[in-house]
Amino acid sequence: MNLGRLNHVGVATPSIERSVETYRTLLGATAVGEPFDLPAQGVRVCFVDAPNTQVELIQPLDEKSPIAGFLAKNPAGGQHHLCFEVPDIQAAVAELEERGATVLGEPRIGAHGTPIVFVHPRNFGGVLVELMEEPKGDH
Amino acid sequence: MNLGRLNHVGVATPSIERSVETYRTLLGATAVGEPFDLPAQGVRVCFVDAPNTQVELIQPLDEKSPIAGFLAKNPAGGQHHLCFEVPDIQAAVAELEERGATVLGEPRIGAHGTPIVFVHPRNFGGVLVELMEEPKGDH
């Protein structure tokens, strides 16, 4: 594969509402989506658009949320993952596994309605990488 | 101001060479710049191009580097900052300070040759934000 678009930067936050207010007030964000729940992933998310990519604000839905552990270590929030687009998620998973990377679980539907997977941060120098199949309608 | 382009995501690493190899092998990065030193900031950096933005790999030049402390806490490396473009760095600093944000130091020349500043992570929910004056030639 070739390195694809950075679809978004995932940022964990204890409060999407407060974070949205911050991005509006301090950075002048105007294109802010409606927050919505992804119960299968235990999170509530909200996309803030920059001209070339997005910030995905992520808040835990409950204490079992994978984000809850992150916030326990980083109570103020912080950068959580980088999401790059790939043309085909199954091909990407096969390629990564062939090269020894640890893909976390099976592809599932992500916040943009296309299949996604996460790759273990130990494979990327401490960075949690999400791969997202690019939306077909946009290409 | 309006939220500008995400110029790059800053990723701290103990070894730019190993990180470049990872991005090449696992994600298919092909557009990788030459690493270069920024002695005034105590770092060595290398830009990896995605189609819409860049990953800035950052390695400490010595033990006094601001990145050294980050790596002491995160020995494998990890996401370090988000860099958004602004049209005018002085105007951005004035606006941020007027709104109560803590701008860290005076504007200085960054890795792309234009003035940059960092804003304290406590102002952005734990995210270290860099603002970079957009290169005039590109606009």
Short mmCIF file of C-alpha atoms in Angstrom, two decimals:
data_model
loop_
_atom_site.label_atom_id
_atom_site.label_comp_id
_atom_site.label_asym_id
_atom_site.label_seq_id
_atom_site.Cartn_x
_atom_site.Cartn_y
_atom_site.Cartn_z
CA MET A 1 0.00 0.00 0.00
CA ASN A 2 0.92 3.69 -0.23
CA LEU A 3 0.60 6.03 2.73
CA GLY A 4 -2.92 7.43 2.43
CA ARG A 5 -4.64 10.61 3.54
CA LEU A 6 -4.64 11.40 7.23
CA ASN A 7 -8.40 11.14 7.64
CA HIS A 8 -8.32 12.43 11.19
CA VAL A 9 -6.41 12.83 14.43
CA GLY A 10 -8.20 11.20 17.34
CA VAL A 11 -8.19 13.31 20.50
CA ALA A 12 -9.55 11.91 23.76
CA THR A 13 -11.43 14.32 25.98
CA PRO A 14 -13.44 14.12 29.19
CA SER A 15 -15.95 16.53 27.60
CA ILE A 16 -16.66 16.93 23.89
CA GLU A 17 -18.68 20.05 24.66
CA ARG A 18 -15.77 21.75 26.44
CA SER A 19 -13.33 20.71 23.72
CA VAL A 20 -15.58 22.02 20.96
CA GLU A 21 -15.83 25.30 22.81
CA THR A 22 -12.02 25.43 23.01
CA TYR A 23 -11.51 24.75 19.31
CA ARG A 24 -14.13 27.38 18.47
CA THR A 25 -12.86 30.04 20.83
CA LEU A 26 -9.10 29.63 20.57
CA LEU A 27 -8.63 28.35 17.02
CA GLY A 28 -11.72 29.63 15.25
CA ALA A 29 -13.18 26.24 14.29
CA THR A 30 -16.50 26.75 12.54
CA ALA A 31 -17.19 23.39 10.87
CA VAL A 32 -18.11 21.24 13.84
CA GLY A 33 -20.29 18.16 13.37
CA GLU A 34 -23.00 16.93 15.69
CA PRO A 35 -21.63 14.60 18.38
CA PHE A 36 -22.89 11.03 18.07
CA ASP A 37 -22.53 7.75 19.96
CA LEU A 38 -20.67 4.68 18.73
CA PRO A 39 -21.94 2.23 21.35
CA ALA A 40 -20.07 -0.75 19.86
CA GLN A 41 -16.83 1.10 20.55
CA GLY A 42 -17.93 2.60 23.84
CA VAL A 43 -17.41 6.17 22.70
CA ARG A 44 -19.15 9.38 21.76
CA VAL A 45 -17.41 11.27 18.95
CA CYS A 46 -17.51 14.66 17.27
CA PHE A 47 -15.60 15.78 14.19
CA VAL A 48 -14.05 19.23 13.93
CA ASP A 49 -13.05 20.06 10.36
CA ALA A 50 -9.77 21.68 9.44
CA PRO A 51 -9.42 22.54 5.73
CA ASN A 52 -7.43 19.38 4.96
CA THR A 53 -8.34 16.85 7.66
CA GLN A 54 -10.39 16.43 10.82
CA VAL A 55 -9.94 16.30 14.57
CA GLU A 56 -12.07 13.50 16.06
CA LEU A 57 -12.99 14.35 19.63
CA ILE A 58 -13.63 11.15 21.58
CA GLN A 59 -15.34 10.87 24.92
CA PRO A 60 -15.97 7.63 26.81
CA LEU A 61 -19.59 6.44 26.94
CA ASP A 62 -18.99 4.62 30.21
CA GLU A 63 -16.26 3.31 32.50
CA LYS A 64 -15.65 0.24 30.34
CA SER A 65 -14.85 2.39 27.34
CA PRO A 66 -11.33 1.91 25.95
CA ILE A 67 -11.02 5.68 26.24
CA ALA A 68 -11.70 5.54 29.99
CA GLY A 69 -8.29 3.96 30.59
CA PHE A 70 -6.59 6.59 28.47
CA LEU A 71 -8.28 9.37 30.44
CA ALA A 72 -7.37 7.73 33.73
CA LYS A 73 -3.73 8.21 32.70
CA ASN A 74 -4.36 11.58 31.00
CA PRO A 75 -7.21 13.22 32.88
CA ALA A 76 -7.18 16.40 30.78
CA GLY A 77 -7.32 14.37 27.57
CA GLY A 78 -4.76 14.18 24.80
CA GLN A 79 -3.84 12.80 21.41
CA HIS A 80 -5.14 9.26 21.10
CA HIS A 81 -4.58 7.99 17.54
CA LEU A 82 -3.81 8.83 13.91
CA CYS A 83 -6.20 7.54 11.24
CA PHE A 84 -4.90 6.99 7.71
CA GLU A 85 -7.10 6.01 4.77
CA VAL A 86 -6.49 2.79 2.83
CA PRO A 87 -8.22 1.71 -0.39
CA ASP A 88 -9.14 -1.77 0.94
CA ILE A 89 -9.17 -2.69 4.62
CA GLN A 90 -8.79 -6.47 4.10
CA ALA A 91 -5.80 -5.99 1.83
CA ALA A 92 -4.27 -3.58 4.35
CA VAL A 93 -4.76 -6.03 7.23
CA ALA A 94 -3.23 -8.87 5.19
CA GLU A 95 -0.23 -6.74 4.27
CA LEU A 96 0.34 -5.55 7.85
CA GLU A 97 0.06 -9.04 9.31
CA GLU A 98 2.42 -10.42 6.67
CA ARG A 99 4.94 -7.82 7.80
CA GLY A 100 4.55 -8.82 11.44
CA ALA A 101 2.29 -6.05 12.73
CA THR A 102 -0.36 -6.74 15.36
CA VAL A 103 -3.78 -5.78 14.05
CA LEU A 104 -6.22 -5.37 16.94
CA GLY A 105 -9.34 -7.39 16.22
CA GLU A 106 -11.36 -7.74 13.06
CA PRO A 107 -12.37 -4.83 10.83
CA ARG A 108 -15.50 -3.10 12.10
CA ILE A 109 -17.54 -0.12 11.00
CA GLY A 110 -16.03 3.14 12.17
CA ALA A 111 -17.25 6.67 12.74
CA HIS A 112 -17.38 7.44 9.02
CA GLY A 113 -19.38 4.32 8.16
CA THR A 114 -16.52 2.41 6.52
CA PRO A 115 -14.49 -0.49 7.93
CA ILE A 116 -11.63 0.37 10.26
CA VAL A 117 -8.99 -1.43 12.29
CA PHE A 118 -6.43 -0.35 14.85
CA VAL A 119 -2.80 -1.44 14.84
CA HIS A 120 -0.89 -1.94 18.09
CA PRO A 121 1.14 1.14 19.10
CA ARG A 122 4.24 -1.00 19.64
CA ASN A 123 4.37 -1.39 15.86
CA PHE A 124 4.42 2.37 15.30
CA GLY A 125 6.79 3.78 17.88
CA GLY A 126 4.11 4.32 20.51
CA VAL A 127 1.53 5.76 18.11
CA LEU A 128 -1.87 4.06 17.94
CA VAL A 129 -2.67 3.89 14.21
CA GLU A 130 -6.17 3.45 12.84
CA LEU A 131 -6.64 2.40 9.25
CA MET A 132 -9.93 3.34 7.63
CA GLU A 133 -11.23 2.18 4.29
CA GLU A 134 -11.70 5.31 2.23
CA PRO A 135 -15.30 6.24 1.49
CA LYS A 136 -16.03 5.01 -2.02
CA GLY A 137 -18.33 7.91 -2.90
CA ASP A 138 -15.53 10.43 -2.53
CA HIS A 139 -13.22 8.80 -5.04
CA MET B 1 -8.82 33.47 13.18
CA ASN B 2 -10.28 30.47 11.39
CA LEU B 3 -9.03 26.95 12.04
CA GLY B 4 -6.27 26.48 9.48
CA ARG B 5 -4.69 23.50 7.74
CA LEU B 6 -3.18 20.82 9.90
CA ASN B 7 0.36 21.35 8.66
CA HIS B 8 1.70 18.31 10.48
CA VAL B 9 1.38 15.92 13.38
CA GLY B 10 4.50 15.89 15.53
CA VAL B 11 5.60 12.41 16.60
CA ALA B 12 8.45 11.96 19.05
CA THR B 13 10.76 9.03 18.44
CA PRO B 14 14.00 7.72 19.92
CA SER B 15 15.16 6.99 16.35
CA ILE B 16 14.08 8.82 13.21
CA GLU B 17 15.76 6.12 11.13
CA ARG B 18 13.75 3.32 12.73
CA SER B 19 10.51 5.32 12.50
CA VAL B 20 11.08 6.09 8.81
CA GLU B 21 11.67 2.41 8.18
CA THR B 22 8.37 1.64 9.97
CA TYR B 23 6.37 4.18 7.96
CA ARG B 24 7.93 2.87 4.74
CA THR B 25 7.47 -0.81 5.49
CA LEU B 26 4.09 -0.88 7.22
CA LEU B 27 2.28 2.08 5.63
CA GLY B 28 4.03 2.45 2.30
CA ALA B 29 5.38 5.96 2.86
CA THR B 30 7.47 7.00 -0.14
CA ALA B 31 7.81 10.77 0.23
CA VAL B 32 10.26 11.04 3.10
CA GLY B 33 12.42 14.14 3.50
CA GLU B 34 16.03 14.25 4.61
CA PRO B 35 16.35 14.48 8.39
CA PHE B 36 17.84 17.77 9.59
CA ASP B 37 18.84 19.37 12.89
CA LEU B 38 17.09 22.30 14.56
CA PRO B 39 19.74 23.03 17.20
CA ALA B 40 17.86 26.04 18.62
CA GLN B 41 15.03 23.68 19.54
CA GLY B 42 17.24 20.78 20.53
CA VAL B 43 15.75 18.40 17.99
CA ARG B 44 16.40 16.54 14.78
CA VAL B 45 13.35 16.30 12.53
CA CYS B 46 12.20 14.45 9.43
CA PHE B 47 8.98 14.96 7.49
CA VAL B 48 7.00 12.05 6.09
CA ASP B 49 4.40 13.19 3.56
CA ALA B 50 0.84 11.90 3.49
CA PRO B 51 -1.24 13.19 0.56
CA ASN B 52 -2.88 15.92 2.65
CA THR B 53 -0.50 16.63 5.54
CA GLN B 54 2.78 15.53 7.09
CA VAL B 55 4.08 13.51 9.99
CA GLU B 56 7.02 15.28 11.64
CA LEU B 57 9.30 12.75 13.27
CA ILE B 58 11.21 14.40 16.13
CA GLN B 59 14.25 13.03 17.87
CA PRO B 60 16.11 14.75 20.72
CA LEU B 61 19.53 16.17 19.84
CA ASP B 62 20.74 15.76 23.41
CA GLU B 63 19.53 15.17 26.97
CA LYS B 64 18.49 18.81 27.42
CA SER B 65 16.11 18.58 24.47
CA PRO B 66 12.46 19.23 25.34
CA ILE B 67 11.76 15.93 23.59
CA ALA B 68 14.04 14.08 26.01
CA GLY B 69 11.53 14.53 28.82
CA PHE B 70 8.69 13.28 26.64
CA LEU B 71 10.68 10.18 25.72
CA ALA B 72 11.59 9.57 29.36
CA LYS B 73 7.84 9.20 29.99
CA ASN B 74 7.15 7.48 26.66
CA PRO B 75 10.29 5.51 25.80
CA ALA B 76 8.84 4.06 22.58
CA GLY B 77 7.84 7.52 21.37
CA GLY B 78 4.35 8.83 20.67
CA GLN B 79 2.24 11.69 19.45
CA HIS B 80 3.75 14.95 20.61
CA HIS B 81 1.85 17.89 19.07
CA LEU B 82 -0.55 19.11 16.38
CA CYS B 83 0.55 21.98 14.15
CA PHE B 84 -2.08 24.21 12.56
CA GLU B 85 -1.32 26.97 10.06
CA VAL B 86 -2.24 30.58 10.74
CA PRO B 87 -1.98 33.51 8.31
CA ASP B 88 -0.09 35.76 10.74
CA ILE B 89 1.71 34.50 13.83
CA GLN B 90 1.71 37.81 15.71
CA ALA B 91 -2.02 38.24 15.20
CA ALA B 92 -2.61 34.66 16.33
CA VAL B 93 -0.54 35.14 19.48
CA ALA B 94 -2.38 38.37 20.31
CA GLU B 95 -5.76 36.69 19.81
CA LEU B 96 -4.84 33.67 21.92
CA GLU B 97 -3.44 35.77 24.76
CA GLU B 98 -6.48 38.02 24.71
CA ARG B 99 -8.58 34.88 25.21
CA GLY B 100 -6.48 33.75 28.15
CA ALA B 101 -4.31 31.09 26.51
CA THR B 102 -0.70 30.58 27.55
CA VAL B 103 1.60 31.01 24.58
CA LEU B 104 4.97 29.42 25.30
CA GLY B 105 7.70 31.94 24.51
CA GLU B 106 8.14 34.26 21.58
CA PRO B 107 7.60 33.26 17.96
CA ARG B 108 10.68 31.59 16.49
CA ILE B 109 11.57 30.04 13.16
CA GLY B 110 10.28 26.50 12.86
CA ALA B 111 11.11 23.47 10.76
CA HIS B 112 9.46 24.92 7.65
CA GLY B 113 11.28 28.24 7.89
CA THR B 114 8.31 30.30 9.07
CA PRO B 115 7.57 31.62 12.57
CA ILE B 116 5.96 29.21 15.03
CA VAL B 117 4.79 29.17 18.63
CA PHE B 118 3.52 26.51 20.96
CA VAL B 119 0.45 26.87 23.17
CA HIS B 120 0.29 25.22 26.58
CA PRO B 121 -1.50 21.83 26.50
CA ARG B 122 -3.68 22.84 29.45
CA ASN B 123 -5.44 25.23 27.05
CA PHE B 124 -6.27 22.44 24.61
CA GLY B 125 -7.41 19.50 26.71
CA GLY B 126 -3.96 18.00 27.05
CA VAL B 127 -2.95 18.53 23.42
CA LEU B 128 0.21 20.51 22.73
CA VAL B 129 -0.73 22.82 19.84
CA GLU B 130 1.82 24.45 17.56
CA LEU B 131 0.80 27.38 15.40
CA MET B 132 2.85 27.97 12.28
CA GLU B 133 2.68 30.96 10.01
CA GLU B 134 1.73 29.60 6.62
CA PRO B 135 4.45 29.76 3.98
CA LYS B 136 3.73 32.81 1.84
CA GLY B 137 4.98 31.22 -1.39
CA ASP B 138 2.26 28.59 -1.32
CA HIS B 139 -0.62 31.01 -1.13
#
